[in-house]
Short mmCIF file of C-alpha atoms and ligand atoms in Angstrom, two decimals:
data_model
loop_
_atom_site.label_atom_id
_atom_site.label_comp_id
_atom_site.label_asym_id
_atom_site.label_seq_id
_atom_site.Cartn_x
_atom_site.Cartn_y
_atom_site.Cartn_z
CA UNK A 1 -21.35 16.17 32.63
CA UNK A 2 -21.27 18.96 30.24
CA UNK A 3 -24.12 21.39 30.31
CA UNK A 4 -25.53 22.64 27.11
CA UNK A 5 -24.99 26.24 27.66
CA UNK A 6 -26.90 27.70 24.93
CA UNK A 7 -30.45 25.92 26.16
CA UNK A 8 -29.62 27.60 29.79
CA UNK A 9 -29.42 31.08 28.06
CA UNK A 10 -26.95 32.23 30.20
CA UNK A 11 -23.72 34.04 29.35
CA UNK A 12 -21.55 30.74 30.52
CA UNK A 13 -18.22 29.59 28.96
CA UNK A 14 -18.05 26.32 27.57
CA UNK A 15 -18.74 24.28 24.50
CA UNK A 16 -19.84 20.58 23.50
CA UNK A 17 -17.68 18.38 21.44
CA UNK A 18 -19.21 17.83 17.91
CA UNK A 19 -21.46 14.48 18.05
CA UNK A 20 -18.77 11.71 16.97
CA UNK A 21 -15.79 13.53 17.19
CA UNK A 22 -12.71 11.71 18.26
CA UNK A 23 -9.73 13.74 20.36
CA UNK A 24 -6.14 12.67 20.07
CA UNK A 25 -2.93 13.39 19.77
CA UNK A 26 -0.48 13.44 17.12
CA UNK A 27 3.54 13.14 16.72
CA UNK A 28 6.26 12.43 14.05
CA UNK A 29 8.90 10.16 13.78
CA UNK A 30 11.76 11.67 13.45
CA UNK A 31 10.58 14.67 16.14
CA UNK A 32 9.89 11.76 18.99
CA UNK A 33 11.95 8.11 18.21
CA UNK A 34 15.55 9.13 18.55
CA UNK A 35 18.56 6.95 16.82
CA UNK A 36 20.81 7.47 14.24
CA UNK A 37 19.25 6.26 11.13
CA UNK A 38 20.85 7.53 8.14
CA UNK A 39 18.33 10.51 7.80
CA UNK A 40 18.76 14.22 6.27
CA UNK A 41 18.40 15.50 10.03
CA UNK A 42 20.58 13.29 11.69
CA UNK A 43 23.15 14.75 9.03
CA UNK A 44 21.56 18.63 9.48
CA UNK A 45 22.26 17.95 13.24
CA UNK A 46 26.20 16.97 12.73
CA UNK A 47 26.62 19.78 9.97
CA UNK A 48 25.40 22.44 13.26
CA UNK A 49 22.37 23.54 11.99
CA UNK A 50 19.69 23.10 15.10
CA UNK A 51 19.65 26.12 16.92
CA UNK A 52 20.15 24.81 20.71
CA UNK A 53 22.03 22.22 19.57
CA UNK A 54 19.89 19.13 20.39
CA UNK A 55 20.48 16.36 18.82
CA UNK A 56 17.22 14.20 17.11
CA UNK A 57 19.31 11.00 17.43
CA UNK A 58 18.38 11.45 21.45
CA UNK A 59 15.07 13.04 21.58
CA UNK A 60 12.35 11.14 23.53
CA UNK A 61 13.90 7.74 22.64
CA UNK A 62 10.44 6.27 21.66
CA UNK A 63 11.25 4.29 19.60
CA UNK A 64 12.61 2.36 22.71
CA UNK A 65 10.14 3.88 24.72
CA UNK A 66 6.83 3.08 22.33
CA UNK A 67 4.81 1.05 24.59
CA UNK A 68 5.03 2.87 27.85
CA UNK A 69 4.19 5.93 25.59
CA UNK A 70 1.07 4.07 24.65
CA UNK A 71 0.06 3.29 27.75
CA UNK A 72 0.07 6.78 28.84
CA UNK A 73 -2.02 7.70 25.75
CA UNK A 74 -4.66 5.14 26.96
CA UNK A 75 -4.32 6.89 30.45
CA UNK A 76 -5.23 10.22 29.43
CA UNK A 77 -8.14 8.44 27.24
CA UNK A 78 -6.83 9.55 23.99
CA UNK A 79 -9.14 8.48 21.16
CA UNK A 80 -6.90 8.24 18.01
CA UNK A 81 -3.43 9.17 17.47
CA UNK A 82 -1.71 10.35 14.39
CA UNK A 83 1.43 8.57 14.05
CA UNK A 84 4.44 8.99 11.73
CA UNK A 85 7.42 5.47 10.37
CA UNK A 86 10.63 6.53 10.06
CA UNK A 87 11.46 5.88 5.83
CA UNK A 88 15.27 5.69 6.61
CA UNK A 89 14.97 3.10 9.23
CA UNK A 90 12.41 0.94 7.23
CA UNK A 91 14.72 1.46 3.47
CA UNK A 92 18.00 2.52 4.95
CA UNK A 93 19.30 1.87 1.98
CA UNK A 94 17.50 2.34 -1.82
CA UNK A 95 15.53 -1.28 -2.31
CA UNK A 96 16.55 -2.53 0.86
CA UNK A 97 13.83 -3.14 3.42
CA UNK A 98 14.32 -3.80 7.16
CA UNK A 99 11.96 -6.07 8.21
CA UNK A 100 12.45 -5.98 11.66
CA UNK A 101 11.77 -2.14 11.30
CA UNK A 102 8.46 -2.96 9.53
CA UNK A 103 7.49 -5.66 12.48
CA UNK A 104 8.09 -2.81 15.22
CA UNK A 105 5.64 -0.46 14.05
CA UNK A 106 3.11 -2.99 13.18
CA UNK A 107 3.68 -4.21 16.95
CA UNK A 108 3.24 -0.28 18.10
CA UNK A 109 -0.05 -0.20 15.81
CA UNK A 110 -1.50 -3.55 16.79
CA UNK A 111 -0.97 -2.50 20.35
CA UNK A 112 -2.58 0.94 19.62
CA UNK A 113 -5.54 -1.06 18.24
CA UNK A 114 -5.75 -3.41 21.55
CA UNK A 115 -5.66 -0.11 23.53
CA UNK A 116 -8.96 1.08 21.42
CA UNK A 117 -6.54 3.81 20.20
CA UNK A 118 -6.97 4.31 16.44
CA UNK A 119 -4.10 5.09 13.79
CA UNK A 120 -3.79 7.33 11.65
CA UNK A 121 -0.17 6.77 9.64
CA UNK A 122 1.85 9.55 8.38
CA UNK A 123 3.78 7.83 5.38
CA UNK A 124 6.01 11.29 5.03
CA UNK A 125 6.74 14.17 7.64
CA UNK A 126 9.89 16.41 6.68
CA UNK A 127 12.18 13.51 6.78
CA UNK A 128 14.72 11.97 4.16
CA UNK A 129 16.91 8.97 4.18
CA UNK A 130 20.43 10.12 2.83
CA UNK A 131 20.66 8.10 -0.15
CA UNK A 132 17.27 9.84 -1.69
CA UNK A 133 18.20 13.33 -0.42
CA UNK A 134 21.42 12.52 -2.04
CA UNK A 135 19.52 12.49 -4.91
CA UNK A 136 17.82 15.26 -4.68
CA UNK A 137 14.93 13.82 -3.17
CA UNK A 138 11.36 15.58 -4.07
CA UNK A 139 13.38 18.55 -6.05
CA UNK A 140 13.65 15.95 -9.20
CA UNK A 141 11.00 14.80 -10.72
CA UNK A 142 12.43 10.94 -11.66
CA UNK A 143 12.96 10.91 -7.89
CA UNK A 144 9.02 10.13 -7.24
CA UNK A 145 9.46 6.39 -8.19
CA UNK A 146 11.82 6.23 -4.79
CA UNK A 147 9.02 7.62 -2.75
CA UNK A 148 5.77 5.67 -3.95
CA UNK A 149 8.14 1.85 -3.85
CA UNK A 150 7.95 3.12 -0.38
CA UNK A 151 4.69 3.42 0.10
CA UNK A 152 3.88 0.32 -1.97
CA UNK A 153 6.11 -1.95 1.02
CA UNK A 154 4.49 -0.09 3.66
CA UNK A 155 0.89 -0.72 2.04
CA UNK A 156 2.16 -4.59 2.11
CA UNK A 157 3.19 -4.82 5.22
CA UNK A 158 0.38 -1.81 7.12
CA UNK A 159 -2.84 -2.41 4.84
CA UNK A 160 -4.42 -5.12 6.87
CA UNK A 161 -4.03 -3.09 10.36
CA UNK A 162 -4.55 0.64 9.06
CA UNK A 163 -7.35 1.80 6.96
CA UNK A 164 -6.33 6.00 7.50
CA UNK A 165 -3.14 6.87 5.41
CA UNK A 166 -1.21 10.42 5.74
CA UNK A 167 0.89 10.65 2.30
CA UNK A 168 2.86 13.42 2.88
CA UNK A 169 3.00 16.04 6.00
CA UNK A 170 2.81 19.88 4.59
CA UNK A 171 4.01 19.86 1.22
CA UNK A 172 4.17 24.18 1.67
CA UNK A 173 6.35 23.71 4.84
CA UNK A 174 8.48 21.07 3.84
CA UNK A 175 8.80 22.78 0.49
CA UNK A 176 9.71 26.11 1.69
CA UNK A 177 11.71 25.55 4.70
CA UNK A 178 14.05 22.91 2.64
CA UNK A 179 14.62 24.68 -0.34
CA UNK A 180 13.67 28.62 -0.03
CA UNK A 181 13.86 29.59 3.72
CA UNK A 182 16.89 27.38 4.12
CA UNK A 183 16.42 26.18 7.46
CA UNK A 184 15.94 22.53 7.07
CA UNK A 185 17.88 20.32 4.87
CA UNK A 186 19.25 20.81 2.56
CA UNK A 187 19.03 24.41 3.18
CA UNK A 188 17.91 25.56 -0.13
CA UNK A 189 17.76 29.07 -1.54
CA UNK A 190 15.47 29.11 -4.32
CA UNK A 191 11.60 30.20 -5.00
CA UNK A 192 11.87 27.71 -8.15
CA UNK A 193 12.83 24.80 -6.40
CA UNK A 194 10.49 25.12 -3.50
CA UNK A 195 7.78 25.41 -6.02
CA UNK A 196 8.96 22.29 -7.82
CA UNK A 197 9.59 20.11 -4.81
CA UNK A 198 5.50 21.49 -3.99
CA UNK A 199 4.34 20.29 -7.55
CA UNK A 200 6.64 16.93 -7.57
CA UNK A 201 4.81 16.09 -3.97
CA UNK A 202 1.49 16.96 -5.40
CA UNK A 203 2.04 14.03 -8.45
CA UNK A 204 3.42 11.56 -5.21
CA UNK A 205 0.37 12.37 -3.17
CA UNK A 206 -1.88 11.69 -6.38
CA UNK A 207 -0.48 8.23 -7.26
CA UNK A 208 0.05 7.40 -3.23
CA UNK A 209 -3.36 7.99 -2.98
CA UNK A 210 -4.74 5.76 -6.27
CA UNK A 211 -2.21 3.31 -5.02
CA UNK A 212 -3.41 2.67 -1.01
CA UNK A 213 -7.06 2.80 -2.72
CA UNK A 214 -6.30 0.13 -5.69
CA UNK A 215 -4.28 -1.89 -3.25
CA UNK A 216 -6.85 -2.20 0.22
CA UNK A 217 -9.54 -2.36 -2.68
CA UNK A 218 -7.70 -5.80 -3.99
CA UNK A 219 -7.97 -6.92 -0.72
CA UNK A 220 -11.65 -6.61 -0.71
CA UNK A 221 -11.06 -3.51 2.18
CA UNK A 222 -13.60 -0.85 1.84
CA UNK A 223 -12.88 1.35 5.00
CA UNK A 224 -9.83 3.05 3.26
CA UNK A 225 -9.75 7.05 4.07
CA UNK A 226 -6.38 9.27 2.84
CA UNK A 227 -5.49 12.70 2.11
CA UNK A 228 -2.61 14.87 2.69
CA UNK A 229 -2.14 17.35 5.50
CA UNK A 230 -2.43 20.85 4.62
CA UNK A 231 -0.69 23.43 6.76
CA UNK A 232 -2.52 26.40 6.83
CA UNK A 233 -2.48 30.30 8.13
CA UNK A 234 -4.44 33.01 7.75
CA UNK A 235 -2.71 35.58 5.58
CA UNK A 236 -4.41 39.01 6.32
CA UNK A 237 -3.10 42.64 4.79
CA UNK A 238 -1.37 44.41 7.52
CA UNK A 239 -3.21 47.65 6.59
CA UNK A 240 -6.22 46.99 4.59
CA UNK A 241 -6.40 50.07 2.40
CA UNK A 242 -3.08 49.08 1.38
CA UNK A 243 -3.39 47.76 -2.17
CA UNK A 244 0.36 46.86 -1.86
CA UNK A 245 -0.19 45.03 1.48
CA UNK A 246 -3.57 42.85 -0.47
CA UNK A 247 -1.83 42.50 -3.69
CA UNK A 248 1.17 41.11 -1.63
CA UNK A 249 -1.33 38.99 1.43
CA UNK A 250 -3.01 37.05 -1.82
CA UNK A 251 -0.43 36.15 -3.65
CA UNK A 252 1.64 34.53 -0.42
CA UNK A 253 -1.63 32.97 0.10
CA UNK A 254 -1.65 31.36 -3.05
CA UNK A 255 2.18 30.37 -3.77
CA UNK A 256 1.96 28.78 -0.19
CA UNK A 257 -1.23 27.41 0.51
CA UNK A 258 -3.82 27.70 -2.54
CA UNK A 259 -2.27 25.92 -5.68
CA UNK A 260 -0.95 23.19 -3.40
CA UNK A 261 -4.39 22.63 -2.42
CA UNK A 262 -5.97 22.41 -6.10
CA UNK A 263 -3.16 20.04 -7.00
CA UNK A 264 -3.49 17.85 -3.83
CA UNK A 265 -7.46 17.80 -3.41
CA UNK A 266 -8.22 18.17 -7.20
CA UNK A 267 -4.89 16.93 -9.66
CA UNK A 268 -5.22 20.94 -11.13
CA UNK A 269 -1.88 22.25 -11.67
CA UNK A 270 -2.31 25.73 -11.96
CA UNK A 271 -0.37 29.47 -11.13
CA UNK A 272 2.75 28.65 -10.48
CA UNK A 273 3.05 24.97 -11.04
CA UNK A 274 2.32 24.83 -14.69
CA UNK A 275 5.45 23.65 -15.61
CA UNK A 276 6.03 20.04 -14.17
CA UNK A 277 2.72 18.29 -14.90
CA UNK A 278 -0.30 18.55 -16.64
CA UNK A 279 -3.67 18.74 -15.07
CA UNK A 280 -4.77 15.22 -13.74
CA UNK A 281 -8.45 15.79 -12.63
CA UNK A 282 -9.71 13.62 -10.05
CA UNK A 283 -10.75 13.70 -6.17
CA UNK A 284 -7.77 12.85 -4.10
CA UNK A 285 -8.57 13.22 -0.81
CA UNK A 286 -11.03 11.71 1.58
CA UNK A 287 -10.98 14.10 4.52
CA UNK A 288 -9.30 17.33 4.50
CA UNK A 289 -6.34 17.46 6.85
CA UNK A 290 -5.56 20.57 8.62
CA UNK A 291 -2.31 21.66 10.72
CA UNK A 292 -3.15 25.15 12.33
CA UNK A 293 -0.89 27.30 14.21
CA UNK A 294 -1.02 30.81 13.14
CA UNK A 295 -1.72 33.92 11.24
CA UNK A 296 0.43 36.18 8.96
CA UNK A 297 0.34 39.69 8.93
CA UNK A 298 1.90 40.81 5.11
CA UNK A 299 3.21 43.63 4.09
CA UNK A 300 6.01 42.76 1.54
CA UNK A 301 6.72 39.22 0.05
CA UNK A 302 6.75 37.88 3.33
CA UNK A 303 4.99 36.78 6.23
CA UNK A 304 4.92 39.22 9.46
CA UNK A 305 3.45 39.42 12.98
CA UNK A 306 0.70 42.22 13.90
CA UNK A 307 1.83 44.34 16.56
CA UNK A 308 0.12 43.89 20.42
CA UNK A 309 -1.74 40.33 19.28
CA UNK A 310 -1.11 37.19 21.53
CA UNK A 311 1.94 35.43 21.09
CA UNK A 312 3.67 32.06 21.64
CA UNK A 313 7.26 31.78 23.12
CA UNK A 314 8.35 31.72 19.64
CA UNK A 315 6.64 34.50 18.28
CA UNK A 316 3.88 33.26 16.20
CA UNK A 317 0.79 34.59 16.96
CA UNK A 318 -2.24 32.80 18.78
CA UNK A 319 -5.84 33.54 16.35
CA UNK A 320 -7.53 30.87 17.26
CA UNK A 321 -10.72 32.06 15.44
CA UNK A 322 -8.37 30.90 12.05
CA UNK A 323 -8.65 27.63 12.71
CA UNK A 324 -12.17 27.56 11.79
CA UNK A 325 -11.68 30.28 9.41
CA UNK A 326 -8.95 27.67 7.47
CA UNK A 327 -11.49 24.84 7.66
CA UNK A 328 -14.17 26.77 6.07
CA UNK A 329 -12.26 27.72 3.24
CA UNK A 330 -11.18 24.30 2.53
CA UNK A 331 -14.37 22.87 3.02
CA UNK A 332 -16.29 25.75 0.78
CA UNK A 333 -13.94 24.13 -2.11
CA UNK A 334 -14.33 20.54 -1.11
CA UNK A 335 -17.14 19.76 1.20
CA UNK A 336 -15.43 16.60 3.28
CA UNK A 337 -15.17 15.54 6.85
CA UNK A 338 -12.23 17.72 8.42
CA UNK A 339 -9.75 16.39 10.81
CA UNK A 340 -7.54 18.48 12.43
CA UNK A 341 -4.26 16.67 12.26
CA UNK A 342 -2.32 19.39 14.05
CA UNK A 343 -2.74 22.14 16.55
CA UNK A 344 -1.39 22.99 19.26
CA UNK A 345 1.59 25.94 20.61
CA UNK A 346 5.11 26.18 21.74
CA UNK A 347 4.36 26.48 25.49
CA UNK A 348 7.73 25.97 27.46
CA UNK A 349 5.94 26.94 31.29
CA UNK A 350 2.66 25.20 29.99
CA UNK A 351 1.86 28.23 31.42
CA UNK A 352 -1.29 29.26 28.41
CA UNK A 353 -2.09 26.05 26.95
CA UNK A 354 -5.20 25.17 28.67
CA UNK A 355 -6.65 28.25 27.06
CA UNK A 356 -5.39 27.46 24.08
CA UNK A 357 -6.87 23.82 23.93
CA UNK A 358 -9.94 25.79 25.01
CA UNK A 359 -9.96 28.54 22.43
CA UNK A 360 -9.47 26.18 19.75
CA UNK A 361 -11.99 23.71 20.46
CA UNK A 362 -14.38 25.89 21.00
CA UNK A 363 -13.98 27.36 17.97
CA UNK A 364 -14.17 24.34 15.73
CA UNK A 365 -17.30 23.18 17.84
CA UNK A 366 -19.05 26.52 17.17
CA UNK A 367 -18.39 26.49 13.53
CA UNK A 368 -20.91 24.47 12.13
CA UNK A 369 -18.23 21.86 10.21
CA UNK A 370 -18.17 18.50 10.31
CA UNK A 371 -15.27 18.29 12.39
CA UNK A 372 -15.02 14.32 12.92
CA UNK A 373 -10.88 14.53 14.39
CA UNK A 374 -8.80 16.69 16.90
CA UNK A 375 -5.11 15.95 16.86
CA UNK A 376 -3.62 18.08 19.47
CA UNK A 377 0.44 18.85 18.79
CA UNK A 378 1.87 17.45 20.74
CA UNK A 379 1.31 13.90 22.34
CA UNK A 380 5.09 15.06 24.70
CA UNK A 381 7.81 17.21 24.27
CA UNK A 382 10.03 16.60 21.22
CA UNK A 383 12.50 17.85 19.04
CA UNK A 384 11.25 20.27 17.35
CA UNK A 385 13.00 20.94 14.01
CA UNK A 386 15.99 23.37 13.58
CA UNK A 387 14.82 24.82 17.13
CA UNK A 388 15.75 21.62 18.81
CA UNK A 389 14.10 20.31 22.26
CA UNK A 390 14.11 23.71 23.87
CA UNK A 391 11.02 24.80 22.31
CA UNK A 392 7.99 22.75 23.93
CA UNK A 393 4.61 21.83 22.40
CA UNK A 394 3.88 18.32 24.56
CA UNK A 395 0.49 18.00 26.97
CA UNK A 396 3.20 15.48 28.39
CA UNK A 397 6.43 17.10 29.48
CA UNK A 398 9.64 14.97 28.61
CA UNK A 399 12.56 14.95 30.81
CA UNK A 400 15.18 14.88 28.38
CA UNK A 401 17.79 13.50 30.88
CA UNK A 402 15.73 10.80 32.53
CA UNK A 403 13.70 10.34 29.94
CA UNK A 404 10.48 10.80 32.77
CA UNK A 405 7.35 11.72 31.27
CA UNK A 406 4.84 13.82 33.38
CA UNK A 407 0.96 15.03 32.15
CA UNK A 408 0.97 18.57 32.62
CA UNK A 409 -2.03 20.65 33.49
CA UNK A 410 -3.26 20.92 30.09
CA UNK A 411 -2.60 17.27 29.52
CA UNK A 412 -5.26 16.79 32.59
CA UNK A 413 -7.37 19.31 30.84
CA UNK A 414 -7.41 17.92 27.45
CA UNK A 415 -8.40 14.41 29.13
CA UNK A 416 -10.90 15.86 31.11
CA UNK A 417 -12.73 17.49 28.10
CA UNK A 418 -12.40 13.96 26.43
CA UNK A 419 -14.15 12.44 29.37
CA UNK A 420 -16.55 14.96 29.60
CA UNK A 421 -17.74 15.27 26.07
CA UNK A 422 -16.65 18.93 26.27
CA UNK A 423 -16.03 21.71 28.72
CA UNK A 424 -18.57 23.16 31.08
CA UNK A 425 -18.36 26.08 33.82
CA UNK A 426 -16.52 24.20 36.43
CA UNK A 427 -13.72 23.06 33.87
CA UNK A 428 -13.37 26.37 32.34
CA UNK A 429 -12.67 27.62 35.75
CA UNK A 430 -10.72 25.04 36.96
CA UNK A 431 -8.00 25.17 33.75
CA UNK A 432 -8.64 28.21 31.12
CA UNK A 433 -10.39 30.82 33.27
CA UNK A 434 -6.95 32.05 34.88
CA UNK A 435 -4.62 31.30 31.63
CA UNK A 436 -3.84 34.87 29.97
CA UNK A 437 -1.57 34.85 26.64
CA UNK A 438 1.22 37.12 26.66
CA UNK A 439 1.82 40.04 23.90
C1 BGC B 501 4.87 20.24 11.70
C2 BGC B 501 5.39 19.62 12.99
C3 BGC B 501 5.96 20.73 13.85
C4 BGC B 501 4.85 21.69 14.18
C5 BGC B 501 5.25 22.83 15.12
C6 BGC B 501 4.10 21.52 11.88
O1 BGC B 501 4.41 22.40 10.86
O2 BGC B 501 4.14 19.29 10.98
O3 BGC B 501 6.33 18.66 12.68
O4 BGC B 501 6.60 20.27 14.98
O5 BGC B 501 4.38 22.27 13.00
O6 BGC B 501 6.18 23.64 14.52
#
C-alpha cells in the first residue's frame, strides 16, 4: 500500500492519488475504429496527406474489436474512459441517421457501465463527415445548425446511459491545424479562418451545452456534467529580457488558448473574435477539461522548442510541471473540478513513459487542485493524425498486422498506481527510477 511519504519525513519518491480521483484512459474515434465512413480523413488519407502513409480506415479496427478492448480496460482496472462516436458513421449522410450505428455504441457504453467503467462521450474530436466539410463545416457560421441536430439525436438516443458530455475536442487545435497550419483537412491557409472556425465552435459548444442540460433536465436527470476540452501549453519567452520574445509569447497565448477559453467557459467574445457573435454571458462548463502535452518556447509568431530540454520522439518537449501550471490558470479564472482528459507522449520503445505517467501525476497530486479525473493518452496505439500509426502514444501496444494487443510496461505501471492508490518507493523503483528522457 502506498506510504504517505511526507508524514515519514524522508526524502522518498512517490505521491498519493488525490482522495476520489478516478484514472482512465481516453481515445477517439476516428484515431482507434477503422472503416471507411465517408469522413474528411478517410478523404485526407486518399488525397496523400498522412505522413507514413497509414491509412485510418485500418487502424486498430475497434470498432470490430470494441469489446475485447473493453475487457482489457477492465483488466488493467481502468476507472473511466473517455470515449469518442464517429458523426459520419452515425449521419453519413445530412438528416440521415444510422440506427444500427447509434445501437453499437450504446452496446459499447452499456457494456462499459456493466464493467464499472464510466463514460465520458466526446460528441466532436477533429473529425468531419464529407457532406458538412463539403460545406465548409465549422468555417461558416449557418453551418452550426448541422452540428447541434447532431448532438440533439445523440442526446436521444445517449441521455439515459451517459450523464458526462465532451462537445467538441480542442477547438485551438482543430482550428489551427485545419485551416492555418494546413495539416489536417482541409488544409487551410488562413489566420482569419482559423479564428472563425474557433469563434463558430465556441457558439456550438454554448448551445450543445444549454441543449444536453435542457434535454437530461426534461427527463428529470440531475447528474448531467459537460464542458469542452481545452488543449493547453505553456507559452514561455525564449529569452525573458526580450520584449519582442514576451510581446510575441502573450499574444500566441491568447489567439490560441485564452479567448477560446472566455468564449467556451464564459460566452465572452473578445480580442480577436469580435466579429462573429456578440457576448452571450453565462457559465458553460461544468468541469474544466484539460489535454496537456507540452510547452512552447516563442520567439517570433510561432511556437519553438528550448534548446537541451527533454524531448519526445516527435520533438515536443516533456515539462511536466505545466500540467499543473495549465490547471491553475484555468482554475484561478473558473474555480471547477479539473479532469484531465488528455496526457500522455509519443513513446515508440515505451522506453520513458513510466516516468512520464510518474512525473505527471505527481505533479497534479502535489498541486493542491481538485483534480477529480486522469485520462491518460492513450488507451493503445492508434493513428495518430497526419503522422499516421508510426508515432505511438498507447499503454497498450497494437500490432497493426495481427491486430494483437499487448500492456506494455507502463500499461502495468499505470494499473499498478490505480491499484495502489498511488506510487510508493518500491514502484518508483520498479518502473520510473531507471526511465531517463532523451534531449
Ligand atoms: C488530440 C489527440 C491526439 C493527441 C496527440 C491531442 O491534441 O486530441 O487526438 O492524438 O493530441 O497528438
Amino acid at each position: 500500500m502506498v506510504v504517505n511519504i511526507q508524514e515519514r519525513g524522508e526524502a522518498m519518491e512517490g505521491f498519493k492519488l488525490l482522495r476520489g480521483m478516478e484514472l482512465g484512459a481516453a481515445t477517439a474515434a476516428t484515431q482507434i475504429e477503422g472503416g471507411e465512413c465517408g469522413h474528411n480523413w478517410n478523404d485526407w488519407y486518399r488525397k496523400g496527406r498522412i505522413k507514413d502513409g497509414s491509412n485510418p480506415a485500418l487502424t486498430t479496427r475497434h470498432y470490430d474489436l470494441w469489446k475485447q478492448d473493453c475487457d482489457l480496460m477492465k483488466r488493467m482496472g481502468l476507472q473511466v474512459y473517455r470515449m469518442g462516436i464517429e458523426w459520419s458513421r452515425l449521419e453519413p449522410e445530412e438528416g440521415n441517421y444510422d440506427q444500427k450505428a447509434f445501437a453499437h455504441y450504446r452496446e459499447e457504453i452499456l457494456y462499459l457501465r456493466e464493467l464499472g467503467i464510466k463514460p465520458l462521450l466526446t460528441l466532436h474530436h477533429f473529425t468531419n463527415p464529407m457532406w458538412f466539410e463539403e460545406k465548409g463545416g465549422f468555417s461558416e457560421v449557418e453551418n452550426s445548425v448541422c452540428f447541434l441536430n447532431f448532438v440533439k439525436v445523440c442526446l436521444e438516443n445517449f441521455y439515459d446511459i451517459v450523464s458526462e458530455y465532451i462537445t467538441i475536442n480542442e477547438p485551438n487545435v482543430y482550428a489551427t491545424s485545419c485551416w492555418f497550419y494546413g495539416e489536417f483537412p482541409p488544409g487551410g491557409k488562413s489566420i482569419t479562418k482559423a479564428v472563425k472556425v474557433m469563434s463558430v465552435m465556441a457558439h456550438c459548444h454554448i448551445e450543445a451545452y444549454r441543449m444536453i442540460h435542457d434535454f437530461r433536465c426534461g427527463k428529470g436527470l440531475t447528474d448531467t456534467r459537460v464542458s469542452f476540452v481545452h488543449h493547453m501549453r505553456v507559452f514561455v519567452p525564449k529569452n525573458k529580457g526580450n520584449l519582442w520574445h514576451r510581446i510575441n509569447a502573450r499574444l500566441l497565448a491568447r489567439m490560441f488558448q485564452g479567448a477560446v477559453a472566455d468564449a467556451m467557459f464564459e460566452g465572452r467574445f473578445g480580442f480577436p473574435f469580435r466579429n462573429y457573435y456578440k457576448d452571450k454571458r453565462g457559465n458553460y462548463c461544468d468541469f474544466i477539461g484539460i489535454n496537456y502535452y507540452s510547452r512552447s518556447t516563442v520567439s517570433g509568431f510561432a511556437d519553438g522548442v528550448r534548446v537541451g530540454v527533454p524531448l519526445n520522439d516527435l520533438g515536443w518537449e516533456i515539462y511536466p510541471e505545466g500540467i499543473a501550471e495549465c490547471a491553475k490558470e484555468l482554475y484561478a479564472r473558473w474555480p471547477l473540478p479539473v479532469y484531465i482528459t488528455e496526457n500522455g507522449t509519443c513513446d515508440n520503445e515505451d522506453a520513458f513513459r513510466s516516468r512520464y505517467i510518474y512525473d505527471h501525476l505527481k505533479a497534479l497530486c502535489d498541486s493542491g487542485l481538485p483534480v477529480e479525473r486522469y485520462y491518460h493518452w492513450c488507451f493503445c496505439d492508434n493513428f495518430e493524425w497526419a503522422e499516421g500509426e508510426s508515432a505511438r502514444f498507447g499503454i497498450v501496444h497494437t500490432d497493426y498486422s495481427t491486430q494483437a494487443r499487448t500492456i506494455k510496461n507502463s500499461g502495468n505501471f499505470y494499473s499498478a498506481i490505480i491499484a495502489a492508490g498511488g506510487v510508493d518507493q518500491q514502484l518508483y523503483s520498479q518502473y520510473a527510477e531507471q526511465e531517463t528522457y532523451h534531449m
